[in-house]
Short mmCIF file of C-alpha atoms and ligand atoms in Angstrom, two decimals:
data_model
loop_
_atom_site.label_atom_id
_atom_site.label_comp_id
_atom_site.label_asym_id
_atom_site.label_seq_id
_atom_site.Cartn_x
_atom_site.Cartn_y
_atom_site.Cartn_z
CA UNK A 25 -5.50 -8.09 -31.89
CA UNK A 26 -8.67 -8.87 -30.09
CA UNK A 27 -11.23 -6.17 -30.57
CA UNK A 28 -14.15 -5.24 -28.40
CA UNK A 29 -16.72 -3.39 -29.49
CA UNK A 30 -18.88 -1.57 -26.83
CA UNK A 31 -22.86 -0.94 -27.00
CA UNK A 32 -24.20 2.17 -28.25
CA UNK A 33 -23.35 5.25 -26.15
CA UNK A 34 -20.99 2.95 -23.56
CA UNK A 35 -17.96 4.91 -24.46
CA UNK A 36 -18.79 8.26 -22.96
CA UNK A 37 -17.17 7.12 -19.41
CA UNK A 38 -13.60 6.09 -21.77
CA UNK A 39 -13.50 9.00 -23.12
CA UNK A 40 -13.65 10.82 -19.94
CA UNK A 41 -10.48 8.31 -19.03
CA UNK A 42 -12.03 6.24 -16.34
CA UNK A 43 -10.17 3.07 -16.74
CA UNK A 44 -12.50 0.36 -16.86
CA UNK A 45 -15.35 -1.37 -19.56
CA UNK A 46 -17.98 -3.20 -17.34
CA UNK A 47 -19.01 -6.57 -19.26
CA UNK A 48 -22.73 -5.42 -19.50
CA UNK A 49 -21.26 -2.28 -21.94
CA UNK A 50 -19.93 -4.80 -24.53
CA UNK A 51 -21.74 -5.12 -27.78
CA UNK A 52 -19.61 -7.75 -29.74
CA UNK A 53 -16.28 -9.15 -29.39
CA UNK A 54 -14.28 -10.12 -32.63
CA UNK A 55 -11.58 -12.64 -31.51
CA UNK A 56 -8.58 -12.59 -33.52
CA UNK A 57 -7.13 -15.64 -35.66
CA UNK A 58 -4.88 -17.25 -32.59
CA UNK A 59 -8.25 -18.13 -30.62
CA UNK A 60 -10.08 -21.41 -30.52
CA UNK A 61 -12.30 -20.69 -27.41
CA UNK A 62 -14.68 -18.21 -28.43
CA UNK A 63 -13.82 -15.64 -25.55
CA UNK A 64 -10.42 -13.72 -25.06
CA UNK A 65 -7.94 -15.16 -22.69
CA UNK A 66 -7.89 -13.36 -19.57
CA UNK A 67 -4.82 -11.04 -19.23
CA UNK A 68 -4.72 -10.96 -23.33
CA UNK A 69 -4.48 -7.30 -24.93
CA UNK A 70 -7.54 -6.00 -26.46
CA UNK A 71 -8.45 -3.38 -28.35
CA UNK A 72 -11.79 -1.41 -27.41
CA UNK A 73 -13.60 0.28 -29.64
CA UNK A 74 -17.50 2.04 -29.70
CA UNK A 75 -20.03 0.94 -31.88
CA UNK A 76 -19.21 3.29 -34.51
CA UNK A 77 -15.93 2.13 -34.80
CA UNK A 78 -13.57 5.38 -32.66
CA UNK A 79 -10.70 3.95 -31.48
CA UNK A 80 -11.14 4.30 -27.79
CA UNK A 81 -8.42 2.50 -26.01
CA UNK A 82 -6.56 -0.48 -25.28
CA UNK A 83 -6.30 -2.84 -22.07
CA UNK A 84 -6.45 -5.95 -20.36
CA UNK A 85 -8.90 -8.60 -20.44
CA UNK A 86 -9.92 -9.71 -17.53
CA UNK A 87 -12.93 -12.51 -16.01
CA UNK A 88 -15.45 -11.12 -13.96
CA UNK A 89 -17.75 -7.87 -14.07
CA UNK A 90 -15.02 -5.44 -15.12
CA UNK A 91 -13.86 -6.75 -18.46
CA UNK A 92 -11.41 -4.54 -19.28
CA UNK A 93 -8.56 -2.42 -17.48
CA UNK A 94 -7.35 0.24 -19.83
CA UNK A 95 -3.67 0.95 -20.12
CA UNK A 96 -4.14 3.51 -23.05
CA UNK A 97 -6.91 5.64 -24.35
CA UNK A 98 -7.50 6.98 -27.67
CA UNK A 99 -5.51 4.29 -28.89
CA UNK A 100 -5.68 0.78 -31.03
CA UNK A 101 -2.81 -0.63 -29.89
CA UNK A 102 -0.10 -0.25 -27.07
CA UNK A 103 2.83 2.02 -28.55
CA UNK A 104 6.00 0.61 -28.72
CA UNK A 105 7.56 2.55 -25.74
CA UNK A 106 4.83 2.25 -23.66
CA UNK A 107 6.20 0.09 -20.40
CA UNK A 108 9.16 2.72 -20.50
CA UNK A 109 7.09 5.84 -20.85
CA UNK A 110 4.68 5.03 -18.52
CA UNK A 111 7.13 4.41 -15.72
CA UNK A 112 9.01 7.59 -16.58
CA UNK A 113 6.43 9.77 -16.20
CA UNK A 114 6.02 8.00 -12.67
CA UNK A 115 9.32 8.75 -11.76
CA UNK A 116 8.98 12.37 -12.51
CA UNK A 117 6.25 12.98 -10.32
CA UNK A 118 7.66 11.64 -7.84
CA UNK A 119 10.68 13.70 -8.41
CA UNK A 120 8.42 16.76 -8.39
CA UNK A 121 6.92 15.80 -5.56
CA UNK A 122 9.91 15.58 -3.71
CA UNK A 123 10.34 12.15 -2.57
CA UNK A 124 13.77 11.24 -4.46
CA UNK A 125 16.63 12.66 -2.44
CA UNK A 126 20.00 11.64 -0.80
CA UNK A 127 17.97 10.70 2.48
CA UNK A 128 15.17 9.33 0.79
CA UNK A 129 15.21 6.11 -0.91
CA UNK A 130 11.80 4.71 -0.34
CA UNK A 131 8.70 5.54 -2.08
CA UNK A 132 5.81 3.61 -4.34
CA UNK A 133 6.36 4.63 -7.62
CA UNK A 134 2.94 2.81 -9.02
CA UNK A 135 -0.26 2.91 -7.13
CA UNK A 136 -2.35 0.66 -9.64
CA UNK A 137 -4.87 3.23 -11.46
CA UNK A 138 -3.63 6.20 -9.37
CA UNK A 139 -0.59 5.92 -11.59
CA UNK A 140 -2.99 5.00 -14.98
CA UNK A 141 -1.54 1.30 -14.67
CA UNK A 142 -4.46 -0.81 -13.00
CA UNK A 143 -3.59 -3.80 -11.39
CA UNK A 144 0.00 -3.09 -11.40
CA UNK A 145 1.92 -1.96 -7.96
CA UNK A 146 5.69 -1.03 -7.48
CA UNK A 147 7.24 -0.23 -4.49
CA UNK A 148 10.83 1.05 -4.28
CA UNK A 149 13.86 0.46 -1.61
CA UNK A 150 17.08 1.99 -2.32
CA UNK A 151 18.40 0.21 -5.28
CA UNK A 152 15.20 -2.71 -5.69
CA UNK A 153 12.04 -2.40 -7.31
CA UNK A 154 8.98 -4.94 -5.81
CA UNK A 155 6.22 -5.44 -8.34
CA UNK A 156 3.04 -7.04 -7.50
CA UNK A 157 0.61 -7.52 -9.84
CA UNK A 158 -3.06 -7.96 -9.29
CA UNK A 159 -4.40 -8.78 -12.73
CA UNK A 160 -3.21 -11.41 -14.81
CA UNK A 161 -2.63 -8.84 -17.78
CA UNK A 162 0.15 -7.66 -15.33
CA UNK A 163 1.28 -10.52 -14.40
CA UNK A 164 2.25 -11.48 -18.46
CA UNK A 165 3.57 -8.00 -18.53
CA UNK A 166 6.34 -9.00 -15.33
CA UNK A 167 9.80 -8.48 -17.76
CA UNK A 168 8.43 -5.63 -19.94
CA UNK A 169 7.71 -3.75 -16.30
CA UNK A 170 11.38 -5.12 -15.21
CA UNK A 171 13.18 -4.11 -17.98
CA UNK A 172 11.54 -0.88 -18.03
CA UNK A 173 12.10 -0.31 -14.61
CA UNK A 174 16.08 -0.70 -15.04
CA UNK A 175 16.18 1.35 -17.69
CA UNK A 176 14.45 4.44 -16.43
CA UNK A 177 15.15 4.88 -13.22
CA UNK A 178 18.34 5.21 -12.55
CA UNK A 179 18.66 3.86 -8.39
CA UNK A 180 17.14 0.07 -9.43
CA UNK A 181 19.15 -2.94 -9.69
CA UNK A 182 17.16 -5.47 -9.12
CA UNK A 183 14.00 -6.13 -9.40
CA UNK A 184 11.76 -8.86 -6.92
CA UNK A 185 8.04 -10.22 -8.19
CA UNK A 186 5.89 -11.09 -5.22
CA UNK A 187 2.16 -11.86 -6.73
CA UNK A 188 1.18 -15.43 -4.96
CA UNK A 189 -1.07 -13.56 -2.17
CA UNK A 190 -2.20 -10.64 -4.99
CA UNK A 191 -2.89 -12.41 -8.11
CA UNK A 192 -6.97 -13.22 -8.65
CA UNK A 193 -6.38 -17.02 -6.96
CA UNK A 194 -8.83 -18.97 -9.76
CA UNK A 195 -7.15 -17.98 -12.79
CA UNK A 196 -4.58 -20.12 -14.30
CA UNK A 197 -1.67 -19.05 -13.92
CA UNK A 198 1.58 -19.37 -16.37
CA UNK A 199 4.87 -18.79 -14.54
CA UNK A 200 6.30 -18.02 -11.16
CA UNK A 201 4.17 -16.38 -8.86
CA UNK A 202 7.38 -15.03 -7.06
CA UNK A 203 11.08 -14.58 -7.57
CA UNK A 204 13.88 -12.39 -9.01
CA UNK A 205 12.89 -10.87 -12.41
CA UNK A 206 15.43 -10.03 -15.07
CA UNK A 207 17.28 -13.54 -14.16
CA UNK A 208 20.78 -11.91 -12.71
CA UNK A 209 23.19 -13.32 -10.27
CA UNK A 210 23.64 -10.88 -8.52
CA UNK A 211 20.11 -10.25 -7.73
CA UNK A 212 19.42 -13.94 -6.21
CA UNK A 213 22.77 -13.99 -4.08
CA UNK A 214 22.14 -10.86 -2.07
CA UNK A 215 22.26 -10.25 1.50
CA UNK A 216 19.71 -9.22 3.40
CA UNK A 217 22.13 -8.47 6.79
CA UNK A 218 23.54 -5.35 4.45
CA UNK A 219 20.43 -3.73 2.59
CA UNK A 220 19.39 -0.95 4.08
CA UNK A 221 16.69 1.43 2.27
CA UNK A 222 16.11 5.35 3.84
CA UNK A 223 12.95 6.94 4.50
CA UNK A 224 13.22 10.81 5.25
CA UNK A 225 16.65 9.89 7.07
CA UNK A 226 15.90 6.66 8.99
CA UNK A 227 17.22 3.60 7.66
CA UNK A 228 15.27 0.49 7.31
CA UNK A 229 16.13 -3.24 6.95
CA UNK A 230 13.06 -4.35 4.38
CA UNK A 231 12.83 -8.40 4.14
CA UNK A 232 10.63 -8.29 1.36
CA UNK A 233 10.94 -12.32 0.65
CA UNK A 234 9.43 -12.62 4.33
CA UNK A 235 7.74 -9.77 4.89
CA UNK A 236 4.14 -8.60 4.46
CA UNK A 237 2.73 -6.91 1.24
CA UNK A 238 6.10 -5.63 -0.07
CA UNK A 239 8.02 -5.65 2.75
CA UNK A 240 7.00 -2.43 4.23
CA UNK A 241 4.10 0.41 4.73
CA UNK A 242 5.31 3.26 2.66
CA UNK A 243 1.64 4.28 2.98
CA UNK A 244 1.98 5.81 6.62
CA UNK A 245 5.54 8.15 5.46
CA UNK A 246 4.03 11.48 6.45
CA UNK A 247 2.15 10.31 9.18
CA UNK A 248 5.47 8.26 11.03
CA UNK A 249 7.01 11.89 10.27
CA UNK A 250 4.28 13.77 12.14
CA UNK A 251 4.61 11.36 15.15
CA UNK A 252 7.92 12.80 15.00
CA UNK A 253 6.30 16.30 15.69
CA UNK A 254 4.56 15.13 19.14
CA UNK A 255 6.84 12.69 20.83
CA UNK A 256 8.95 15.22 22.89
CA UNK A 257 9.27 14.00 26.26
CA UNK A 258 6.51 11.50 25.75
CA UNK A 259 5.98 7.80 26.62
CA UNK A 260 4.75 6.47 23.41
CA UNK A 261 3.22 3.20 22.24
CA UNK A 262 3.53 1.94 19.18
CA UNK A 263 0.95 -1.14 18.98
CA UNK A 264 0.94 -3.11 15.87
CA UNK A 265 4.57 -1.46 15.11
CA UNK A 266 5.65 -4.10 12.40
CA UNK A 267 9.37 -2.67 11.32
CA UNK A 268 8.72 -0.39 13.95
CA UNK A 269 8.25 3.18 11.08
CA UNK A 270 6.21 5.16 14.14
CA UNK A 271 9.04 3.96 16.72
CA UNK A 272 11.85 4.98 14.73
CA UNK A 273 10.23 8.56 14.27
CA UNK A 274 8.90 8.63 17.82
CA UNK A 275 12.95 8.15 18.87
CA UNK A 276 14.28 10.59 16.87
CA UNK A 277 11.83 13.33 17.51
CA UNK A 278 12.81 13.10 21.44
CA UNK A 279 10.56 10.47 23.05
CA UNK A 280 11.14 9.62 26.68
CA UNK A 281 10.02 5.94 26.44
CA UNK A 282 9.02 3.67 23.02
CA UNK A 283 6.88 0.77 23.75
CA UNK A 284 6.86 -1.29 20.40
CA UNK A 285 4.93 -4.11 20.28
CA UNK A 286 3.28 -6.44 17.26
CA UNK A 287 1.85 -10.22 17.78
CA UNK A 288 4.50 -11.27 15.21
CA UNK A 289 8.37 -12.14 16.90
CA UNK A 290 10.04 -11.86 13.27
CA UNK A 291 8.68 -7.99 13.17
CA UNK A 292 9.44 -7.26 16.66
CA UNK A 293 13.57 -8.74 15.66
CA UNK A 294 13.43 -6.50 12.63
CA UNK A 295 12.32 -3.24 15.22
CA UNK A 296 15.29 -4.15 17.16
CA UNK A 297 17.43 -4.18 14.26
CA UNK A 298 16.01 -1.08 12.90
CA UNK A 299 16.39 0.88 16.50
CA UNK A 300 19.97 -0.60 16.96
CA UNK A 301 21.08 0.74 13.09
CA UNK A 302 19.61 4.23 13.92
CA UNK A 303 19.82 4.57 17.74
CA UNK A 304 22.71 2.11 18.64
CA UNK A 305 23.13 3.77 21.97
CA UNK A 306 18.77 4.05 23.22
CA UNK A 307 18.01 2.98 26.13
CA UNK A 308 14.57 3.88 26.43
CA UNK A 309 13.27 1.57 23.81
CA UNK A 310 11.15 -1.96 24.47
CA UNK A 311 9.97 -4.51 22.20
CA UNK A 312 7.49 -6.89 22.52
CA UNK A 313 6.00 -9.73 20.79
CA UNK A 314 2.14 -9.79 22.25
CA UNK A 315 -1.19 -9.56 21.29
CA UNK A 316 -2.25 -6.67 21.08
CA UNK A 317 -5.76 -7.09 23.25
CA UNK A 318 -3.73 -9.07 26.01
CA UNK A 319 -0.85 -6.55 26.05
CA UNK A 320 -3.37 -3.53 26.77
CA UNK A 321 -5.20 -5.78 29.45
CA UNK A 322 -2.46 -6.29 31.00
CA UNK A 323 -0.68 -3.11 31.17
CA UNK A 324 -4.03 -1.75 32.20
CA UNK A 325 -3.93 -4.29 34.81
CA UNK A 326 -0.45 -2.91 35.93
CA UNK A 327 -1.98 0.66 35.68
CA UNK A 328 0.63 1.61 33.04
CA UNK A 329 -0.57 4.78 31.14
CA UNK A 330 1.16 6.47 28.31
CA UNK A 331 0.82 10.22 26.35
CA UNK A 332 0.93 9.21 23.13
CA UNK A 333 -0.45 5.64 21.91
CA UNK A 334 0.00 4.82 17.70
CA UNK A 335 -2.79 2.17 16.64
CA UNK A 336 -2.33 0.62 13.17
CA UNK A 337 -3.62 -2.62 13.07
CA UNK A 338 -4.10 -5.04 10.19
CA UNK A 339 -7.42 -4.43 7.70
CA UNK A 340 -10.38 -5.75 10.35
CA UNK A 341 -12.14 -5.72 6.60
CA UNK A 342 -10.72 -7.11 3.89
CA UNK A 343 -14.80 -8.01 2.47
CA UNK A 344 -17.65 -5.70 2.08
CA UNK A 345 -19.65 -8.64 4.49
CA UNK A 346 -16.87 -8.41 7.20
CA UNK A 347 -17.58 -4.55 8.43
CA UNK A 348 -19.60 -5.12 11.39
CA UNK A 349 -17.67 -7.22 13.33
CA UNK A 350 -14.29 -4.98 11.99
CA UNK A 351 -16.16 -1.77 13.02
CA UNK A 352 -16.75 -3.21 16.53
CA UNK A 353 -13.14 -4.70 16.24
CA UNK A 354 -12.30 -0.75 15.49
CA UNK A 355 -14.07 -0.03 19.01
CA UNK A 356 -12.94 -2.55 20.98
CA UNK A 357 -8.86 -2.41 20.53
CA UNK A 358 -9.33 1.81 20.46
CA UNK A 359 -11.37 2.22 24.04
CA UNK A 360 -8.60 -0.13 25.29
CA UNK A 361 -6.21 2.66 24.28
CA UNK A 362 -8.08 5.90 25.48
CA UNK A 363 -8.18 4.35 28.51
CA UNK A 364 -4.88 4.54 29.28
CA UNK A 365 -3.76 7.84 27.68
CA UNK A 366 -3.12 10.32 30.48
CA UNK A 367 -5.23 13.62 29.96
CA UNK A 368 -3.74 15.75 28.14
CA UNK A 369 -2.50 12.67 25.80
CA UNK A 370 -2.41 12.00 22.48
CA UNK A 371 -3.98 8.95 20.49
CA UNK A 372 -3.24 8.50 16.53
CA UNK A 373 -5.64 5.74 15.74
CA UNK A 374 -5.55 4.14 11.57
CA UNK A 375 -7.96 2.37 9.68
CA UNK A 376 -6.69 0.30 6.08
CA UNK A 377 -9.80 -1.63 5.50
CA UNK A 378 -10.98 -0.49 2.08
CA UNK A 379 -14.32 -1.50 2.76
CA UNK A 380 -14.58 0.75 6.14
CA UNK A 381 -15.44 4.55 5.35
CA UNK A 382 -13.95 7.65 6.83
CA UNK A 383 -17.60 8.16 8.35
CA UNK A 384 -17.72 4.69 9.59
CA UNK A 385 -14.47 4.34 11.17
CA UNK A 386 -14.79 8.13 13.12
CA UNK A 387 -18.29 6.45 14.43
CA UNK A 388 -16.26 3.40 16.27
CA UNK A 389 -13.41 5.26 17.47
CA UNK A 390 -16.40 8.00 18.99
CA UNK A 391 -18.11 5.38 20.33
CA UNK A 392 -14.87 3.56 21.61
CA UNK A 393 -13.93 7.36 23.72
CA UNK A 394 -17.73 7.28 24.58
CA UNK A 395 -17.61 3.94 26.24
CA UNK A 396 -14.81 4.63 28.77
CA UNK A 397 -15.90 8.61 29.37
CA UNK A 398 -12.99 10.42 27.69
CA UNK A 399 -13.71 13.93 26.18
CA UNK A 400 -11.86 13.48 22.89
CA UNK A 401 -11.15 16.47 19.78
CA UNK A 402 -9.47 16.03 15.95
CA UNK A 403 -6.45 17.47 15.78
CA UNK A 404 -5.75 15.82 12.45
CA UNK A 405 -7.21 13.46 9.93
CA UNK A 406 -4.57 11.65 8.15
CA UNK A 407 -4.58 9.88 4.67
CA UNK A 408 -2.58 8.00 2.69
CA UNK A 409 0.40 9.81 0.77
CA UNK A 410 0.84 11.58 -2.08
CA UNK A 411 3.14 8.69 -4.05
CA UNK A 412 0.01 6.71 -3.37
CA UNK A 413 -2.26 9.19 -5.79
CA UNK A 414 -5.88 8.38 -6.25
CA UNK A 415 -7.51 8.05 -9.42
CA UNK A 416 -10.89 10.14 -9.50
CA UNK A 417 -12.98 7.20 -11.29
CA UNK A 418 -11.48 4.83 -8.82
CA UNK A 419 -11.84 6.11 -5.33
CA UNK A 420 -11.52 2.53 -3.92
CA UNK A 421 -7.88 3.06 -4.43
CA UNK A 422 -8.50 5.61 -1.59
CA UNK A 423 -8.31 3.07 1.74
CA UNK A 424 -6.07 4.35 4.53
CA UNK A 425 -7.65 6.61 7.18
CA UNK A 426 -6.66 8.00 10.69
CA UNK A 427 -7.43 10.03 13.41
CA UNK A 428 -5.17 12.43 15.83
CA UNK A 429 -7.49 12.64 18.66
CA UNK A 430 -6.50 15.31 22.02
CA UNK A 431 -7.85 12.70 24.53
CA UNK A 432 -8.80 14.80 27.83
N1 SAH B 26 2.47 0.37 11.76
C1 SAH B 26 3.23 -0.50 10.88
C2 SAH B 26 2.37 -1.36 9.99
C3 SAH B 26 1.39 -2.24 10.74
S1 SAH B 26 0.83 -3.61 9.83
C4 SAH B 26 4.20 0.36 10.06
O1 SAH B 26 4.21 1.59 10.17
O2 SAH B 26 4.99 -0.22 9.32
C5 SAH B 26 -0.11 -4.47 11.02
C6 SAH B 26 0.71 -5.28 12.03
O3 SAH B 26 -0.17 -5.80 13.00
C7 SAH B 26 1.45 -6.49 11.46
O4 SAH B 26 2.83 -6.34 11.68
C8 SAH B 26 0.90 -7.70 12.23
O5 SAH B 26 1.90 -8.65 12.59
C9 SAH B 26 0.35 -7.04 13.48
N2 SAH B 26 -0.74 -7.76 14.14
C10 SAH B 26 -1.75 -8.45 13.56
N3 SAH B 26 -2.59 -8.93 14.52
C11 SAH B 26 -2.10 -8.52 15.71
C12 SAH B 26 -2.53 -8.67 17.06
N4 SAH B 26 -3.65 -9.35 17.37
N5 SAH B 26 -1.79 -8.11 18.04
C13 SAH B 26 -0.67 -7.41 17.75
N6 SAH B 26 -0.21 -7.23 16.48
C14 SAH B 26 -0.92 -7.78 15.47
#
């Protein structure tokens, strides 16, 4: 195996487990026979080591200004059961957690370092696993992380690879980007019309060959369930609704009205599937495919007003250079929205841009109540979930943020 030897004193930060060796801490690389480049290959398996020679972990090779991804520390080469153990111990805390019961089918199992495998994200619906890898490392690791998967835990069948939008886009690439891992027949002939996955009760249709990121936002769980907890007798908006989660939630905790609406027809069929599955009898739910700036002129335009409005728009940031114009994006769509919450209403507003802090984002949606002269408190500030764990040497694996404002 490749080994890379760090600088003197560059290990301290390894040994205190954060998971990644910056090039600038490597001393000397010593390539192993199978090279004829003289650099490692990214994705390849290398073995770190200081400069007095302590085994101090091994990982992925990778391009760019973090070299290395560690996948285990303390060692000088990957043990044999590693894939298998690894996922386990996933598994289990989700099981401790909670999140694996008879009415709850849906959860991430790995958040990338959160779960000590960077690069690496699984999300699970009822009997399928969808693995996206964002390294190339992970990407040659696709059937180890497959097989693993069906071995260990015991509710997947299948497993679906969907890297082309995740996968760093210079690298060379070996291999489908996308498809069915693990090759069986049954896998590729499925039917979407008849897979249903459950979240806390609520059943889901999850198109995860169409559909965005994996299919669906198991990031906003607890925060669908405590929409739940205020819809009572509400009219409630649901803009940028997707599968319609918040809708679903909103129904079943006793809403009056649910407005759904998301610029994308093909999410706005799936709400109406979704509703019709878990409500087949609601009348008092709408769909609509709008933008989401034209919808709220217009309604305001109608003087429609509503007591409990759900923003969750797309990442306004996905670069570090973008976050002006997203934070006045933040302002713009969320003073649309106080405005037509009826005193005494309720708005949750959500931020996923990485890039935009919790500090930053409060700021816009202050200014936003500012601007159109509503008196506005925090009643809660929500996060992601707890199957989406944060490592503490990698807090930019910390990215969703929201607000329950009491909009006067
Ligand atoms: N709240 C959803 C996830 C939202 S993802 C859930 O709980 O599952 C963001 C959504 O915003 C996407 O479905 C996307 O189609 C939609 N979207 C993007 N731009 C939009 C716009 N200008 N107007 C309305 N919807 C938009």
């Amino acid at each position: 195996m490749t080994t890379v030897y760090l600088k003197q004193k560059k290990e301290e930060s390894i040994k205190r487990f954060h998971p990644w060796v910056f090039s600038g801490a490597i001393g000397r690389i010593l390539l192993d026979a199978k090279h004829k480049e003289n650099a490692p290959f990214e994705g390849e398996l290398v073995a770190v080591r200081s400069a007095e020679d302590e085994p101090l972990g091994v990982g992925h090779w990778q391009v760019g200004s973090i070299a290395v991804r560690i996948l285990a520390f303390g060692v000088n080469k990957l043990p044999d059961d590693f894939w298998n153990e690894r996922i386990r111990a996933a598994y289990q805390v989700r099981q401790s957690i909670g999140l694996i019961r008879p009415d709850n089918n849906t959860f991430r199992l790995i958040h990338g370092e959160g779960d000590f495998l960077p690069g690496l994200i699984v999300d699970v619906y009822a009997d399928t696993a969808v693995v996206q890898a964002h390294s190339i490392g992970m990407h040659l690791c696709r059937n180890y992380i497959a097989r693993a998967l069906v071995t260990e835990i015991p509710q997947i069948q299948n497993v679906y690879y969907k890297s082309d939008d995740t996968l760093p886009f210079k690298a060379q690439i070996e291999g489908e980007k996308t498809g069915w891992l693990l090759d069986d027949e049954a896998s590729r002939s499925r039917d979407f019309e008849e897979f249903w996955s459950t979240e806390n009760g609520l059943q889901f249709r999850i198109d995860w060959l169409r559909g965005q990121k994996t299919g669906f936002f198991i990031d906003q769980r607890e925060n669908r369930a405590l929409v739940e907890r205020y819809a009572k007798n509400k009219d409630v908006l649901n803009m940028f609704c997707y599968t319609g989660g918040f809708s679903l939630y909103a129904l079943r905790g006793g809403a009056k009205t649910v407005d759904s609406v998301d610029v994308s027809q093909k999410a706005i069929d799936l709400v109406n599937v979704n509703v019709a599955r878990n409500f087949p009898r609601a009348k008092n739910h709408t769909a609509v495919a709008a933008d989401a700036f034209e919808y709220l002129t217009a309604q305001k335009a109608a003087n429609r007003t509503y007591d409990l409005i759900i923003l969750d728009p797309p990442a306004f940031a996905k670069h570090r250079d973008a976050i002006r114009n997203a934070l006045r994006g933040y302002q713009r769509i969320n003073a649309k929205a106080i405005e037509m919450i009826r005193p005494g209403g309720i708005l949750f507003t959500f931020s996923c841009s990485q890039a935009i802090d919790k500090e930053a984002f409060r700021l816009a949606v202050f200014s936003a109540a500012a601007q159109v002269g509503r008196k506005v408190r925090i009643l809660h500030q929500l996060h992601q979930p707890q199957d989406h764990p944060i490592n503490i040497y990698h807090p930019e694996g910390e990215y969703l943020k929201g607000l329950v404002l009491y909009v006067e």
